[in-house]
CSV table of C-alpha atoms in Angstrom, one decimal:
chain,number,residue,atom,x,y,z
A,1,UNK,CA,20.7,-0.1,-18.3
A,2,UNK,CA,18.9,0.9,-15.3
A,3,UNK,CA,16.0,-1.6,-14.1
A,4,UNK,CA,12.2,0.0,-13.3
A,5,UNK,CA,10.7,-0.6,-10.4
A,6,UNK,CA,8.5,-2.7,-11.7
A,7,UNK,CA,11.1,-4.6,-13.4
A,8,UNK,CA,13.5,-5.1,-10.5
A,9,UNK,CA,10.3,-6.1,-7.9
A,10,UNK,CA,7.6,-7.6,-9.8
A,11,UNK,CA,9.1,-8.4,-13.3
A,12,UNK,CA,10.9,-11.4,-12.2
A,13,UNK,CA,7.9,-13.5,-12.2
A,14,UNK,CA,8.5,-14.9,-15.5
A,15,UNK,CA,12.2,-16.3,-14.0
A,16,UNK,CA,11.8,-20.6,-13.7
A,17,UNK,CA,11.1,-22.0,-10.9
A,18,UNK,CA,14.4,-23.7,-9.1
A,19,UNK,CA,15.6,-24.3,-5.6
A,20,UNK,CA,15.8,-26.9,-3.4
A,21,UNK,CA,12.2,-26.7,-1.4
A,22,UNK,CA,10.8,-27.9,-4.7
A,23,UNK,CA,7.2,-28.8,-4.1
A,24,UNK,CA,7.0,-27.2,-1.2
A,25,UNK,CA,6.3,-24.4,-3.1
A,26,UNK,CA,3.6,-25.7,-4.8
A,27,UNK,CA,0.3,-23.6,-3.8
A,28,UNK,CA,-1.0,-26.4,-2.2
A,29,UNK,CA,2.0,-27.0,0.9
A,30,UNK,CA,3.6,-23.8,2.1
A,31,UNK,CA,5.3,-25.0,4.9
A,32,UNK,CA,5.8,-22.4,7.8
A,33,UNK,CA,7.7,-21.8,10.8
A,34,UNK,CA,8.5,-19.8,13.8
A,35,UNK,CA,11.2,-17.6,14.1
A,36,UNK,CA,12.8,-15.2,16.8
A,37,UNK,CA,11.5,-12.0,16.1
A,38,UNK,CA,13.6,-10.2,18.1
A,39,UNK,CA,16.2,-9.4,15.1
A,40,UNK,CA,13.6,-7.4,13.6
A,41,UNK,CA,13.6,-3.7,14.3
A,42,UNK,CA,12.8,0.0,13.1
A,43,UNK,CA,13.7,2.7,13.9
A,44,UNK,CA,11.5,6.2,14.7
A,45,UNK,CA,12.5,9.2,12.5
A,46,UNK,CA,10.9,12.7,12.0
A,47,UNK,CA,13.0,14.4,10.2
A,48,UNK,CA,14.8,14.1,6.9
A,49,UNK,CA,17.6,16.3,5.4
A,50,UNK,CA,16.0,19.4,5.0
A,51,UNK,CA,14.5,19.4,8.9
A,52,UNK,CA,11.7,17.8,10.9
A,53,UNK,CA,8.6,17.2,8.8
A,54,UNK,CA,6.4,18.8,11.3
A,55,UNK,CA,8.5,21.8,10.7
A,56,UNK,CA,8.0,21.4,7.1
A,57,UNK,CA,4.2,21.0,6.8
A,58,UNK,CA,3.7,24.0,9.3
A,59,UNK,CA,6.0,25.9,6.2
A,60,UNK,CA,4.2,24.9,3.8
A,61,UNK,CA,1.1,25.8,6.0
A,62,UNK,CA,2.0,29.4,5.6
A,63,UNK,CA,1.8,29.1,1.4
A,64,UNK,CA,-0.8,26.5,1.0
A,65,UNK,CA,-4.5,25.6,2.2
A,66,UNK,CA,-4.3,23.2,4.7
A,67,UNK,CA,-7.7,20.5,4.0
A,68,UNK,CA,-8.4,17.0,5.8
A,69,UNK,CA,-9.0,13.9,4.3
A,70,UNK,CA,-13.2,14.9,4.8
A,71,UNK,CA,-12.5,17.3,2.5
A,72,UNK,CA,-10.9,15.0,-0.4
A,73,UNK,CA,-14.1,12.8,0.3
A,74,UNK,CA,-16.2,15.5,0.1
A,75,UNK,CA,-14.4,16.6,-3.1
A,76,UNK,CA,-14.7,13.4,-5.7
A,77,UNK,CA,-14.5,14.2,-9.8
A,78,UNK,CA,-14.4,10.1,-10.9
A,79,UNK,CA,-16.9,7.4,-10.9
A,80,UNK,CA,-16.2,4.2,-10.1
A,81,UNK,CA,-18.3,1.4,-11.6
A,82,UNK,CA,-19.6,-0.6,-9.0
A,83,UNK,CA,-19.3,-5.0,-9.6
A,84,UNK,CA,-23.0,-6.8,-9.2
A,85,UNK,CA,-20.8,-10.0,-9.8
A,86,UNK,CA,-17.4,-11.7,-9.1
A,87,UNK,CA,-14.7,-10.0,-11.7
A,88,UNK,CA,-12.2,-12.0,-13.2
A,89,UNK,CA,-11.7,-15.5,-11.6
A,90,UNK,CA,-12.8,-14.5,-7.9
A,91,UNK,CA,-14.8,-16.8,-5.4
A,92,UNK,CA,-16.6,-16.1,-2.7
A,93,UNK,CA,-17.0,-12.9,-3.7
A,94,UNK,CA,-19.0,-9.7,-1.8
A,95,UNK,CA,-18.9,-6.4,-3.6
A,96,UNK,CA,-16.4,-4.3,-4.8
A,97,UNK,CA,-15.6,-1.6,-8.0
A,98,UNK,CA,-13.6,-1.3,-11.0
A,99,UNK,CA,-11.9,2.0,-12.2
A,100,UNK,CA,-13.4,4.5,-14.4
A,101,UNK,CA,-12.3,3.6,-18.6
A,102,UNK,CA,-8.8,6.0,-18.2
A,103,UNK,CA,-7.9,4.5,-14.7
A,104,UNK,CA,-8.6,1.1,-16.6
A,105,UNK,CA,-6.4,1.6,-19.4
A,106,UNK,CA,-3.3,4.0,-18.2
A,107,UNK,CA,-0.4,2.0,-18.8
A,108,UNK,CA,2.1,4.3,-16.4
A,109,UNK,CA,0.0,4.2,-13.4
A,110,UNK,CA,-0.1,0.7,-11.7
A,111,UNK,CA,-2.6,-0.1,-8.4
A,112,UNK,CA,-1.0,-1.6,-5.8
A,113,UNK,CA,-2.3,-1.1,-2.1
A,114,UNK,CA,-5.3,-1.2,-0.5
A,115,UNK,CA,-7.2,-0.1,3.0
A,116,UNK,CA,-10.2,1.3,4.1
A,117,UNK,CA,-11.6,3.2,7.1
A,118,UNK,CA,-12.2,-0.2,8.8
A,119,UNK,CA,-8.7,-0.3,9.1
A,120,UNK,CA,-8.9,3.4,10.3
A,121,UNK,CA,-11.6,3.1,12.9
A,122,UNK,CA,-13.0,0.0,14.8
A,123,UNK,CA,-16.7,0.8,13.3
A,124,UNK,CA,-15.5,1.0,10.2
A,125,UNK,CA,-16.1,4.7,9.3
A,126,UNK,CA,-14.1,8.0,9.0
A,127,UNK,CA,-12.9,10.3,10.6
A,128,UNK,CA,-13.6,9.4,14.2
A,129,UNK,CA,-17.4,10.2,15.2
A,130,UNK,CA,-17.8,10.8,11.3
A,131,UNK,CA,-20.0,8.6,8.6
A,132,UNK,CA,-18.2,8.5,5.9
A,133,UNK,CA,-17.3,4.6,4.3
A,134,UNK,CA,-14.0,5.1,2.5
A,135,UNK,CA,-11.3,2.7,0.6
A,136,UNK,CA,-7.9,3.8,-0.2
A,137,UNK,CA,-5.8,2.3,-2.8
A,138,UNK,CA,-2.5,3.5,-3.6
A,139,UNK,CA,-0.4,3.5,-7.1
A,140,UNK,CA,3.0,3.7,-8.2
A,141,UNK,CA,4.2,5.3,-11.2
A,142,UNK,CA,5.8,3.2,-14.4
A,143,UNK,CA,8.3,5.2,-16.7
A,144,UNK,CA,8.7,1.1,-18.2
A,145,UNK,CA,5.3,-0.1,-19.0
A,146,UNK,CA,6.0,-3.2,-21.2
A,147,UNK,CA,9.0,-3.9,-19.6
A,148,UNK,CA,11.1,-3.9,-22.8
A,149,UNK,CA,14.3,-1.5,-20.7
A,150,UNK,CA,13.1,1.4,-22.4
A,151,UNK,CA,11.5,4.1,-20.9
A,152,UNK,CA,8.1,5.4,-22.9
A,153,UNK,CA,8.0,8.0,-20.2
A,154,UNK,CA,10.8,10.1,-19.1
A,155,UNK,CA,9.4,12.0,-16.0
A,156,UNK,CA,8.4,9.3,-13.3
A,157,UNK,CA,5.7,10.9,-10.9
A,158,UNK,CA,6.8,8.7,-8.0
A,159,UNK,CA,3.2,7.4,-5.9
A,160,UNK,CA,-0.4,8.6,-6.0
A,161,UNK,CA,-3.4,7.8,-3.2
A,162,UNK,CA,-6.6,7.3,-4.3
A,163,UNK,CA,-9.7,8.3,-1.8
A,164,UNK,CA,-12.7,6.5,-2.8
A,165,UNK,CA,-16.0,7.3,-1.2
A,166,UNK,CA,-18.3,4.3,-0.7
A,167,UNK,CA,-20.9,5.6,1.6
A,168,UNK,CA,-22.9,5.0,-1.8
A,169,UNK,CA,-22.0,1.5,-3.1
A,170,UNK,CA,-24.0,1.6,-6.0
A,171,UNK,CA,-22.0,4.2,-7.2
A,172,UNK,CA,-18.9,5.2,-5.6
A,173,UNK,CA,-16.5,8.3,-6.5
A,174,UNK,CA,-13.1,8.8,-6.1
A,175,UNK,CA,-10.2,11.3,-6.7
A,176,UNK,CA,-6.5,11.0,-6.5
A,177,UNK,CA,-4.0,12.9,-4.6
A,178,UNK,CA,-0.3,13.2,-5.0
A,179,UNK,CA,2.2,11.6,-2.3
A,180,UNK,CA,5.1,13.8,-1.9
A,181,UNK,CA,8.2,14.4,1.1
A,182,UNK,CA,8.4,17.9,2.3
A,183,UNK,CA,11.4,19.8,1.6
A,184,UNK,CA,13.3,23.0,0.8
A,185,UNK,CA,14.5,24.4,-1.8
A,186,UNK,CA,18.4,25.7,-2.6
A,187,UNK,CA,17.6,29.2,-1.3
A,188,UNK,CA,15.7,27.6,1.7
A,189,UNK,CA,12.1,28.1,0.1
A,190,UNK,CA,9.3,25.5,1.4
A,191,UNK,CA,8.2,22.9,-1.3
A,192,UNK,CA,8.0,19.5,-2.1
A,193,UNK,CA,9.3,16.4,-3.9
A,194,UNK,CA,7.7,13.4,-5.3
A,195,UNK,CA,8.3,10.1,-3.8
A,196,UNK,CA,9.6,7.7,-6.3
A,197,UNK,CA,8.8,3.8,-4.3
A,198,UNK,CA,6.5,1.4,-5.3
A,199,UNK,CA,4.0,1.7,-2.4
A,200,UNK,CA,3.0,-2.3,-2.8
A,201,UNK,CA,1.0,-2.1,0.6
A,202,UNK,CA,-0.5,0.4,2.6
A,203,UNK,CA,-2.1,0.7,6.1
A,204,UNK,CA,-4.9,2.8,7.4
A,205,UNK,CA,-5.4,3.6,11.0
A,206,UNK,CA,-6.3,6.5,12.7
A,207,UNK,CA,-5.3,9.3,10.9
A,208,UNK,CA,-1.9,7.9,9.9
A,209,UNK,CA,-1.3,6.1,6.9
A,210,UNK,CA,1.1,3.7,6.8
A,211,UNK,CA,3.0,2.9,3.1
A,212,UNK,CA,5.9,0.0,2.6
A,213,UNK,CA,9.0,1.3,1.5
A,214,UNK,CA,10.5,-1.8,-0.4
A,215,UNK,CA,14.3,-1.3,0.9
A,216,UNK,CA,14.1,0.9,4.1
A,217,UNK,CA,11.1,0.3,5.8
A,218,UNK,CA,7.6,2.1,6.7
A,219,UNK,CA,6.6,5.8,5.5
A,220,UNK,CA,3.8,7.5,7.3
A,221,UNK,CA,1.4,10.6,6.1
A,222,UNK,CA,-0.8,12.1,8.5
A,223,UNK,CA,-4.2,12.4,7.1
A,224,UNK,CA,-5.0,15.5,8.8
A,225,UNK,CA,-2.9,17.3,6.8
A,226,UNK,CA,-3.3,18.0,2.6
A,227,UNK,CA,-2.6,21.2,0.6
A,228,UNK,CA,-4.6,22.2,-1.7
A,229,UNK,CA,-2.3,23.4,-5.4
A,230,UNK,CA,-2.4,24.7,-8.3
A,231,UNK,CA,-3.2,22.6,-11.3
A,232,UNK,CA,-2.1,24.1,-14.5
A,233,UNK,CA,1.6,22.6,-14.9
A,234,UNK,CA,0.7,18.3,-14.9
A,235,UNK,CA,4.9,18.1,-15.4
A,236,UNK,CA,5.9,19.9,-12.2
A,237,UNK,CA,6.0,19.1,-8.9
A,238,UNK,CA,6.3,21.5,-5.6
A,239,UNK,CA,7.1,25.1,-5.7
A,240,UNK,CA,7.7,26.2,-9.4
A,241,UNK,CA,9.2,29.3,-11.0
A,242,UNK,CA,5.9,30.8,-11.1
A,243,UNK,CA,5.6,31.1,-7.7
A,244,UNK,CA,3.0,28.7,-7.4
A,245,UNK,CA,2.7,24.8,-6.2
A,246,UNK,CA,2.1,22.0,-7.8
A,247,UNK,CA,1.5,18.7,-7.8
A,248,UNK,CA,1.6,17.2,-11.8
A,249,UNK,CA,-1.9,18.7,-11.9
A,250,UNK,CA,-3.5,17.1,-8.8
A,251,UNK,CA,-5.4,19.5,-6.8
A,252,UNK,CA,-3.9,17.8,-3.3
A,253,UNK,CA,-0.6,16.5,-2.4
A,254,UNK,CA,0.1,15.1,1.4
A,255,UNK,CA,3.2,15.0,2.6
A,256,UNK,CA,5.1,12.9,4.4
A,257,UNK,CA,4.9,13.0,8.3
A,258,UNK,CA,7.3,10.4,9.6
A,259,UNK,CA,9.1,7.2,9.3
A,260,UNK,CA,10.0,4.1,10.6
A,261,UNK,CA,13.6,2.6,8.9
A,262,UNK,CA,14.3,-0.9,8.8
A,263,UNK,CA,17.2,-1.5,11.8
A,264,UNK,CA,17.7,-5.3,12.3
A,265,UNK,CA,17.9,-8.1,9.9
A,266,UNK,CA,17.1,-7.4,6.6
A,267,UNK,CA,13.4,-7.3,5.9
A,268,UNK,CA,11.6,-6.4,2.3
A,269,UNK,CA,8.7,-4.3,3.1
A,270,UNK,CA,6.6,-5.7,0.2
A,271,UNK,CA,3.1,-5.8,1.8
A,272,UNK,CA,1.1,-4.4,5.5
A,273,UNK,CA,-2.1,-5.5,7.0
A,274,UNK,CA,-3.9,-4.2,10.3
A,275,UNK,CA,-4.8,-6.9,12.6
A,276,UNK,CA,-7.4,-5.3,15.1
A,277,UNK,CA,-8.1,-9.2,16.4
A,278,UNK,CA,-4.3,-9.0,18.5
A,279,UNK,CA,-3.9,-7.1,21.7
A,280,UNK,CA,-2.5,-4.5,21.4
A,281,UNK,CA,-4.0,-3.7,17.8
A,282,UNK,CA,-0.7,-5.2,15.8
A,283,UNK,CA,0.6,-4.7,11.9
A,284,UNK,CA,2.2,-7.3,10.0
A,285,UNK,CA,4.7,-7.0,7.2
A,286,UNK,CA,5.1,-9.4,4.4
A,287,UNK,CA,7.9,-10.2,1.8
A,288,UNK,CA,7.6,-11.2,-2.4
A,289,UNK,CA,10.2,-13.4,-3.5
A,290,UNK,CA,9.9,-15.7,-7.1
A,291,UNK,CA,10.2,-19.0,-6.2
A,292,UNK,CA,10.1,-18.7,-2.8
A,293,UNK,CA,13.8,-17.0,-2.0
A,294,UNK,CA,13.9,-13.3,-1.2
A,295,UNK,CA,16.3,-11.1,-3.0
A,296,UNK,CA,18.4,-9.2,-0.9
A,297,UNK,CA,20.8,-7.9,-4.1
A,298,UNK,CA,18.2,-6.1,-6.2
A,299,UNK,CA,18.4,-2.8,-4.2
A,300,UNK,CA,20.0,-1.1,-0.7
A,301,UNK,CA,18.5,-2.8,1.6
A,302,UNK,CA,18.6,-0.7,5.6
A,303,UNK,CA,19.9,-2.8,8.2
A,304,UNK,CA,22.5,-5.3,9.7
A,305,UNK,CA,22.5,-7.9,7.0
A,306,UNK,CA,20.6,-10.5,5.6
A,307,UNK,CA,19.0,-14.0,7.9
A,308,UNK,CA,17.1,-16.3,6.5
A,309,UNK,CA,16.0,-16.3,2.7
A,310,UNK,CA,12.4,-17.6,2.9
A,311,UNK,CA,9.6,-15.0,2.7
A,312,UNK,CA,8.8,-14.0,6.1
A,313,UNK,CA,5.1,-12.3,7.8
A,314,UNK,CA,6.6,-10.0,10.9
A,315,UNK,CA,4.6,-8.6,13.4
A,316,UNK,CA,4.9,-5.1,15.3
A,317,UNK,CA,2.7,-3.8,18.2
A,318,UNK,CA,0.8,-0.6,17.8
A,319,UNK,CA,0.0,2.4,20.3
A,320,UNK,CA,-4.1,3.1,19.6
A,321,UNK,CA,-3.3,6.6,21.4
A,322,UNK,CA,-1.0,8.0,19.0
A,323,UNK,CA,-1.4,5.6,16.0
A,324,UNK,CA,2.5,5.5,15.7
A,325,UNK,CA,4.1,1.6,16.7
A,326,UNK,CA,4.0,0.8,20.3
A,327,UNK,CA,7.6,-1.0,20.9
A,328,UNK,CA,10.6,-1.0,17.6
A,329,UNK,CA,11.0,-4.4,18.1
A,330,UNK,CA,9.0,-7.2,16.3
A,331,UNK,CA,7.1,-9.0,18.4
A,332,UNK,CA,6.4,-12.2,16.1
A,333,UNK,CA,8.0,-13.3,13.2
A,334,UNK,CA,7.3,-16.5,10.7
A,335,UNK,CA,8.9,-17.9,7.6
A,336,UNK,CA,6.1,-19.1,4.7
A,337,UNK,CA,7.9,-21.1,2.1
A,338,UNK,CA,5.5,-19.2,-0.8
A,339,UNK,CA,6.4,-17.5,-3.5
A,340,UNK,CA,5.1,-14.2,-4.8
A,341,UNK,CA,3.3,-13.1,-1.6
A,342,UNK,CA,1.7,-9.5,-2.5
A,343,UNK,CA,-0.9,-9.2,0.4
A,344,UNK,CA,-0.7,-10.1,4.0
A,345,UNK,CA,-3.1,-10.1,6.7
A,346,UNK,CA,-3.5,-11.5,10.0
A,347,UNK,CA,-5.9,-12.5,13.0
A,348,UNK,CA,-3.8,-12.3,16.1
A,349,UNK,CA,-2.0,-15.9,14.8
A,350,UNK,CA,-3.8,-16.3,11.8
A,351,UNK,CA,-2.5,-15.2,8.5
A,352,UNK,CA,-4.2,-14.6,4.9
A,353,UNK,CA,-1.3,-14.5,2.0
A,354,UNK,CA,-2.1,-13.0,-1.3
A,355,UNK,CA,-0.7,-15.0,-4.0
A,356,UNK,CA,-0.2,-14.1,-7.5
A,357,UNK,CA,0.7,-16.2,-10.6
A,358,UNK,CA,1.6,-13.8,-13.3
A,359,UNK,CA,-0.5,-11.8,-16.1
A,360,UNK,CA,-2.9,-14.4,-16.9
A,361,UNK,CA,-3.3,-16.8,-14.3
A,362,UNK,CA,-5.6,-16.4,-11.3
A,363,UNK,CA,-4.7,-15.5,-8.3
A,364,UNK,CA,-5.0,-16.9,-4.8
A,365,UNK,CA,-5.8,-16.1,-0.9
A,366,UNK,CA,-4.1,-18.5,1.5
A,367,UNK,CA,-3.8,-18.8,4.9
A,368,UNK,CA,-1.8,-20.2,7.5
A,369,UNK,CA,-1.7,-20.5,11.5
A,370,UNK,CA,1.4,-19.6,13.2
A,371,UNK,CA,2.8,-22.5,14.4
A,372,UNK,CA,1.5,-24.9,11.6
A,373,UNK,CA,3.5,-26.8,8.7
A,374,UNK,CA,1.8,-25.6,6.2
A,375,UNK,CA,-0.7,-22.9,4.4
A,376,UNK,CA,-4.2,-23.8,3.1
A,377,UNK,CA,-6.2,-22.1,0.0
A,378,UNK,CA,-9.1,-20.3,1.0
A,379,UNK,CA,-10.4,-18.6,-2.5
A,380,UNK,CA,-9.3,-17.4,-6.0
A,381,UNK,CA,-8.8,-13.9,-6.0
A,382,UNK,CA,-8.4,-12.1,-9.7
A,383,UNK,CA,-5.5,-12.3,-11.9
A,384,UNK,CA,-3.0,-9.7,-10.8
A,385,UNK,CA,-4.1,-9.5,-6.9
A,386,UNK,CA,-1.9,-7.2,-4.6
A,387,UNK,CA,-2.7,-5.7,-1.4
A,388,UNK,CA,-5.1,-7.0,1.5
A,389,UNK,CA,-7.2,-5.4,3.8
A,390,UNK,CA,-9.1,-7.3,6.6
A,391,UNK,CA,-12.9,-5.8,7.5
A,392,UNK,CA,-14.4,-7.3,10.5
A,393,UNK,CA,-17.9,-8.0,10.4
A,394,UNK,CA,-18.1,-6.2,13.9
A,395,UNK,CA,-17.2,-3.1,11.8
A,396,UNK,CA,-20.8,-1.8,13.4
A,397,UNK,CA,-21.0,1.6,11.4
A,398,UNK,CA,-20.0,-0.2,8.2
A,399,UNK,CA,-20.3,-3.7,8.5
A,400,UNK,CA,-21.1,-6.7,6.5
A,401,UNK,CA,-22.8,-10.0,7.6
A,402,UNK,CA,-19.7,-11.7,7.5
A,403,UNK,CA,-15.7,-10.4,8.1
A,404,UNK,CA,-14.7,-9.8,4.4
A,405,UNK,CA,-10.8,-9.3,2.6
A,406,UNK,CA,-10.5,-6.7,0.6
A,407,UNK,CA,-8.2,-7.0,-2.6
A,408,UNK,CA,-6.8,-4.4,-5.2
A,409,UNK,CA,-6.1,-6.1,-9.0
A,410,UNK,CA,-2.9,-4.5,-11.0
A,411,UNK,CA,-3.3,-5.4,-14.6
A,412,UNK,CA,-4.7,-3.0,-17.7
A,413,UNK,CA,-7.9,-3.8,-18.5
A,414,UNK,CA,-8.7,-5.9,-15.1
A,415,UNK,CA,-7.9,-3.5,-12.3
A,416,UNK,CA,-10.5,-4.1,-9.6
A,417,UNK,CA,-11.0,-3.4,-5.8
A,418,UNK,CA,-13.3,-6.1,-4.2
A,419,UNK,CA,-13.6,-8.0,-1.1
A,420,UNK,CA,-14.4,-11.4,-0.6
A,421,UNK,CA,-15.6,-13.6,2.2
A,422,UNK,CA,-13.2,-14.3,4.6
A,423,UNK,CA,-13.9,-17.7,5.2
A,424,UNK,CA,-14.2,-18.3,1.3
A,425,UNK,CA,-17.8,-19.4,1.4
C-alpha cells in the first residue's frame, strides 16, 4: 500500500527513539559540527518537459488574466482572528493569528511554511516602494488524514499559498491561491497541473518565492505573475473540457517559474530560511530526520549519493539583483545531531532550529553557532511548529521593537501563525 506524504515525511514521529548518539539527542545537547560544503550543489533549470516556463506563462498569458501579488492582497474573502495572547504553549510571545473556523478544522489541508514581506524586502513591506505588510504560509494537501493507509480523499490537490494581509493586525484577511506547473496538453493546448509535494518551507524574497521540494531540491514561482480562473468546477485543475481554467475552485493559480535540483550529495529539502544578516544575503536549508538520522530510502532522492546521516543546515549565496542564487555551490554547511528539525533560520553563523515533539507535546526553538558543540533552547513554540521566518527589527516600514521569529502551527484545532521574540525574552 502506497505511503502519503504525510505518512512517509512526518508520520514517523511516533518510531522509538534508537541509535547510537543516545543523549545527544536529548533537546538539551545537540551537538554540531562543520562540514565541507563544497559537496553540496544545485543545479539552474527553466524548463520542464513540455518547454521553458517562461514560454509557458506567456501561453497561458494569451487565455488568462495575468494579476500580481497586489492584486491577491488587494483581493482578501477570509478573516483571520488576530491572538491578544500566547496560543498553545508559546513563550516570549509577540503577535500573531489563527485561521478562520474551516481553515481550523479541514482535515485535508495541512499548514506548513511560512514567510513574510520582511523576507521579501529589507523594510519589511511589499512590493518594492509599496506599503503593504504581508505573511505567506503555504499548505500541502492530505488524501490520508488519520494516517490509517486509507485514503478518505481520492483526488489530492497537491499545494496551496496563502496571502495574508497584515497591514491591519487587529484584523487580518487572507485568501488562498492554487500552486500549479505550467504545461501542455496532448494536442499542445496551454494549461496547468497541480503540484503534488509537501511544501514544508518556503522563502520570500523579491518577487520570487522559493518552496522545498523534499527529494529534488528548490521550486521557484515568480510573484509577478498569477492568472485569474474560473471557479465553478472545485475537482478540476487547468484547462478543462469546457474550455475554461481552473484551479479546484480558486480564483488564482501561480505557476511555476524555475527550479533549482539537488546535484551533489544528497540533501532533504525539509525546511528554508532567508538570512539578510550574511553578505551576500544567503538561504539556508534544513533536514527532518526521527531520532536524529536522515532517511535517504523513503523516496528518489536527486543527486550523487548519500554522506553523512546527521541532519544538516546548508547555506547558499543569493544574487539581490535577480533574486535567483548567486553561485550553485554551498557555501557553508553543518551537521546538528537533532531530531525532527521543521524550521531553520540563520544570522550569518547563527542558527534557530524548530523542533517538534509530536501531536501533543510542545514544541521548541533552538539555536546553535556554527562552530559550537552544541545547540541551546531559546523558547517553546506551539505544539505542531513548522516553518520559520526571521524579521529584523531594522525591518523600518514594518518593524517591531525587537527582531521577532515567525512560526506556522500544523495540527486541527491549533493551527496558528505567530512570532516570537527572538531572543526569547
Amino acid at each position: 500500500m502506497t505511503m502519503t506524504r504525510r505518512a512517509i515525511i512526518k508520520g514517523m514521529a511516533a518510531a522509538p527513539f534508537v541509535g547510537a548518539v543516545g543523549n545527544l539527542l536529548s533537546p538539551t545537547a545537540a551537538h554540531a559540527a562543520t562540514i565541507a560544503a563544497g559537496q553540496f550543489a544545485l543545479t539552474s533549470r527553466s524548463s520542464n518537459s513540455y518547454g521553458e516556463f517562461t514560454d509557458l506563462a506567456a501561453g497561458l498569458a494569451t487565455k488568462l488574466t495575468k494579476v500580481d501579488a497586489t492584486t491577491v492582497i488587494a483581493d482578501t474573502n477570509r478573516s483571520a482572528t488576530h491572538l491578544t495572547s500566547a496560543p498553545s504553549t508559546v513563550e516570549a510571545f509577540s503577535t500573531g493569528f489563527a485561521w478562520d473556523g474551516d481553515d481550523q478544522t479541514v482535515d485535508y489541508w495541512i499548514p506548513q511554511g511560512v514567510t513574510t514581506s520582511a523576507d521579501a524586502y529589507g523594510n519589511g513591506l511589499y512590493p518594492e516602494g509599496g506599503s503593504n505588510k504581508v505573511v505567506l504560509a503555504s499548505w500541502y494537501f492530505e488524501t490520508d488524514p488519520d494516517n490509517d493507509g486509507v485514503d478518505e480523499y481520492a483526488l489530492d490537490k497537491g499545494l496551496r499559498l496563502t496571502f495574508v494581509d497584515n497591514n491591519t493586525p487587529s484584523a487580518p484577511t487572507y485568501r488562498h491561491v492554487l500552486l500549479v506547473e505550467p504545461v501542455t496538453t496532448s494536442t499542445g493546448k496551454y494549461s496547468f497541473n497541480p503540484i503534488r509535494k509537501h511544501a514544508g518551507g518556503i522563502m520570500w524574497y523579491g518577487n520570487l518565492l522559493y518552496v522545498v521540494d523534499t527529494y529534488k531540491g528548490l521550486r521557484v514561482f515568480d510573484l509577478n505573475t498569477l492568472f485569474t480562473v474560473a471557479t465553478a468546477e472545485k475537482d478540476v485543475c487547468g484547462l478543462h473540457t469546457d474550455g475554461s481554467y481552473y484551479g479546484y475552485g480558486y480564483q488564482y493559480v501561480l505557476p511555476q517559474s524555475h527550479a533549482y535540483d539537488n546535484a551533489g550529495t544528497y540533501l532533504r529539502y525539509t525546511a528554508i530560511g532567508l538570512d539578510r544578516a550574511s553578505t551576500p544575503d544567503s538561504l539556508v536549508v534544513s533536514e527532518y530526520s526521527v531520532s536524529g538520522t536522515v532517511d535517504y530510502t523513503d523516496g528518489t532522492f536527486n543527486g550523487t549519493g548519500p554522506g553523512t546521516t546527521t541532519p544538516k543546515v546548508v547555506r547558499w549565496n543569493l544574487d539581490y539583483t535577480d533574486r535567483q542564487l548567486a553561485s550553485l555551490t554551498a557555501t557553508e554547511a553543518v551537521t546538528v545531531s537533532q531530531q525532527k528539525i521543521q524550521g531553520v533560520v540563520s544570522r550569518k553563523t547563527k542558527h534557530y532550529l524548530a523542533v517538534s515533539a509530536g501531536t501533543s507535546t510542545k514544541g521548541t526553538l533552538r539555536t546553535f553557532t556554527s562552530g559550537d558543540s552544541t545547540a541551546s533552547t531559546v523558547c517553546d513554540l506551539a505544539i505542531g511548529c513548522e516553518d520559520l521566518s526571521y524579521h529584523s527589527s531594522g525591518a523600518s516600514g514594518w518593524a517591531y521593537s525587537e527582531s521577532v521569529i515567525w512560526n506556522a502551527s500544523e495540527y486541527v484545532g491549533k493551527r496558528y501563525v505567530y512570532a516570537v521574540h527572538a531572543d526569547g525574552s
